[in-house]
Amino acid sequence: MRYKAIILLLTACLAGTIQAAQTAGDIIKLRQQKAKSAGDIIRLRNGKEPEPTVLYPEINTYFSVGAGPAIAGGSSFNTGYGLTFALGVAFQELPTRIEFEYGMLQNDAKEKSASGDITQHTFMGNLYYDLANDAALTPYLFGGLGLAYAEEKTSDTGFAYQGGTGLEYLLNDKIALNLKYRYLGTQSAGVNSHNITLGVRYSF
């Protein structure tokens, strides 16, 4: 009986030791996991976050000139001529262009006694939308707002707006020819006009 009691006591002690060892092992694993988590947090806090990259759209600057007939609204003026000079930027990733344009229109009066010849100067901000495709010939739409300064018998300045369409043919990566129609409207200065211009655009 005494030996049985000793064996039972040793078995109980051994079982307790194994259980304690397992518990200690679980505690060590838990502490290791906590240490790993703490280390990750410390590394995250000490690590430098990558600075956000600011992407700016790639652009091409260009200069364009155009010339052609100018048909003044109404019957008081003969068909004259118009000139345009523009400086703008074209976005490579977007089918759009923005530009500042100076224009000059000259129309002679049909009857000198009724009214004098008229010269109009326009200063416009334009937005173009290119209908991009795989061909070298690209159609486009555009519109603009600005000011018109008219010189007739008297001089006057007023609000101006324009809109139209055109075709552009790309000769190479820098030079393009274009044929454009635009309607120019003015308020309190000059006359409305229909213009057809043939021009060239040069990208820098």
Short mmCIF file of N, CA and C in Angstrom, two decimals, residues 49 72 123 132 163 199:
data_model
loop_
_atom_site.label_atom_id
_atom_site.label_comp_id
_atom_site.label_asym_id
_atom_site.label_seq_id
_atom_site.Cartn_x
_atom_site.Cartn_y
_atom_site.Cartn_z
N GLU A 49 7.47 56.87 -43.17
CA GLU A 49 6.46 56.60 -44.18
C GLU A 49 6.90 57.18 -45.51
N ALA A 72 -18.40 89.44 -91.81
CA ALA A 72 -19.05 90.18 -90.74
C ALA A 72 -20.56 89.99 -90.79
N PHE A 123 -9.10 89.37 -77.45
CA PHE A 123 -8.18 88.75 -76.49
C PHE A 123 -8.98 87.64 -75.79
N ALA A 132 -9.39 62.56 -80.26
CA ALA A 132 -8.18 61.81 -80.56
C ALA A 132 -8.50 60.46 -81.21
N GLY A 163 -16.81 80.11 -80.60
CA GLY A 163 -16.88 78.66 -80.60
C GLY A 163 -16.77 78.15 -82.02
N GLY A 199 -4.15 77.51 -90.62
CA GLY A 199 -3.04 77.86 -89.75
C GLY A 199 -2.07 76.73 -89.53
#
